[in-house]
Amino acid sequence: MLYRMQSSYTSEDYKLAFNGLDPNYKSTDIGTAIASTIAKESVTAKGKAAPLFSRTTASGTPFKLEKMQGRIILLDFWGSWCGPCRASMPHLQQLYNRYKNKGFEIIGIAQERGKHWKNPKRAGTKP
């Protein structure tokens, strides 16, 4: 039941519910799958530092998250194809303008579906 109801829990509550299970349930195949999910999600849990990463910006400049240490960072994963993502842009701009003098930065990470993106529904077909 816990496995099927994962989306009804926050990550922390899901972990607490799992930890409250009898060890016999934790050792089942489903219990092992839940433990694996919890371990993966713990990397990005609320209050944890983001894993360090580096990327190339849209302008071709190298970017490293580690160079942003000491600032408050909002990582915004978005896509131009995502209506709610685009709708949040004015709010993010207001948020940035309000807190930028206090070390606040927003790093936008675009999740685009460009020419290298493969749509699984179109596998084996020509674009």
XYZ file of C-alpha atoms in Angstrom:
127
model
C 0.000 0.000 0.000
C 2.832 2.397 0.846
C 4.390 1.768 -2.569
C 1.168 2.679 -4.394
C 0.508 5.771 -2.284
C 3.908 7.432 -2.680
C 2.440 10.480 -4.419
C 0.228 11.129 -1.372
C 3.275 11.767 0.819
C 5.973 14.388 1.033
C 9.432 12.853 0.675
C 10.057 13.216 4.404
C 6.705 11.709 5.419
C 7.234 8.831 2.979
C 10.588 8.112 4.604
C 9.037 8.261 8.092
C 6.232 5.887 7.085
C 8.743 3.454 5.581
C 10.983 3.610 8.649
C 7.954 2.706 10.784
C 7.400 -0.556 8.914
C 8.256 -3.937 10.352
C 11.701 -5.086 9.104
C 10.066 -8.089 7.393
C 8.244 -5.725 5.019
C 11.358 -3.657 4.361
C 13.230 -6.719 3.114
C 10.676 -7.591 0.411
C 11.213 -6.655 -3.245
C 8.791 -3.744 -2.887
C 10.436 -2.689 0.379
C 13.815 -2.657 -1.354
C 12.342 -0.575 -4.201
C 10.914 1.932 -1.713
C 14.273 2.157 0.097
C 15.964 2.831 -3.248
C 13.483 5.605 -4.067
C 14.000 7.196 -0.656
C 17.793 7.078 -1.100
C 17.545 8.762 -4.524
C 15.228 11.482 -3.247
C 17.369 12.195 -0.186
C 20.011 13.776 -2.420
C 17.644 16.652 -3.187
C 15.669 16.719 0.079
C 14.388 20.000 1.476
C 17.167 21.883 3.243
C 19.998 19.926 1.620
C 22.659 21.602 -0.425
C 22.224 20.975 -4.134
C 24.679 18.558 -5.721
C 27.437 20.492 -7.436
C 27.226 20.540 -11.210
C 28.694 22.337 -14.176
C 27.118 23.164 -17.520
C 27.607 25.427 -20.481
C 25.251 28.406 -20.580
C 23.136 29.332 -23.605
C 25.794 31.918 -24.493
C 28.532 29.246 -24.401
C 30.067 30.328 -21.078
C 31.074 27.602 -18.595
C 29.030 27.604 -15.381
C 29.849 25.867 -12.090
C 27.429 25.853 -9.177
C 30.331 25.733 -6.711
C 31.247 29.309 -7.719
C 27.882 30.432 -6.314
C 28.679 29.354 -2.743
C 27.693 31.889 -0.109
C 24.574 32.941 -2.012
C 20.991 31.814 -1.726
C 20.198 29.989 -4.952
C 16.884 29.015 -6.490
C 17.343 26.331 -9.136
C 14.455 26.783 -11.560
C 13.942 23.804 -13.855
C 11.707 24.977 -16.673
C 10.929 24.608 -20.368
C 9.609 27.006 -22.962
C 6.976 24.361 -23.785
C 5.677 24.441 -20.166
C 2.829 26.925 -19.682
C 3.020 27.042 -15.855
C 6.801 27.533 -16.092
C 6.385 30.539 -18.371
C 3.544 31.877 -16.213
C 5.856 31.883 -13.173
C 8.443 34.128 -14.846
C 6.944 37.478 -13.681
C 6.804 36.204 -10.093
C 10.400 34.982 -10.274
C 11.461 38.388 -11.624
C 9.720 40.113 -8.691
C 11.337 37.693 -6.251
C 14.766 38.315 -7.757
C 14.337 42.100 -7.712
C 13.275 41.981 -4.069
C 16.167 39.837 -2.781
C 19.071 40.263 -5.223
C 20.851 42.702 -2.889
C 20.847 40.019 -0.182
C 22.776 37.474 -2.252
C 19.785 35.809 -3.921
C 20.248 34.319 -7.384
C 17.994 32.353 -9.706
C 19.586 29.801 -11.980
C 17.286 28.718 -14.776
C 17.881 25.236 -16.126
C 15.961 24.765 -19.345
C 14.477 21.374 -20.074
C 14.024 21.814 -23.788
C 12.978 19.303 -26.384
C 15.370 20.274 -29.147
C 16.758 18.300 -32.039
C 18.563 15.864 -29.716
C 15.451 15.039 -27.711
C 13.891 11.702 -28.604
C 10.175 11.298 -28.176
C 9.535 7.659 -27.103
C 6.134 7.791 -28.821
C 7.892 8.433 -32.119
C 10.631 5.841 -31.756
C 11.613 4.487 -35.143
C 9.884 7.253 -37.082
C 11.452 10.129 -38.942
C 10.879 13.662 -37.606
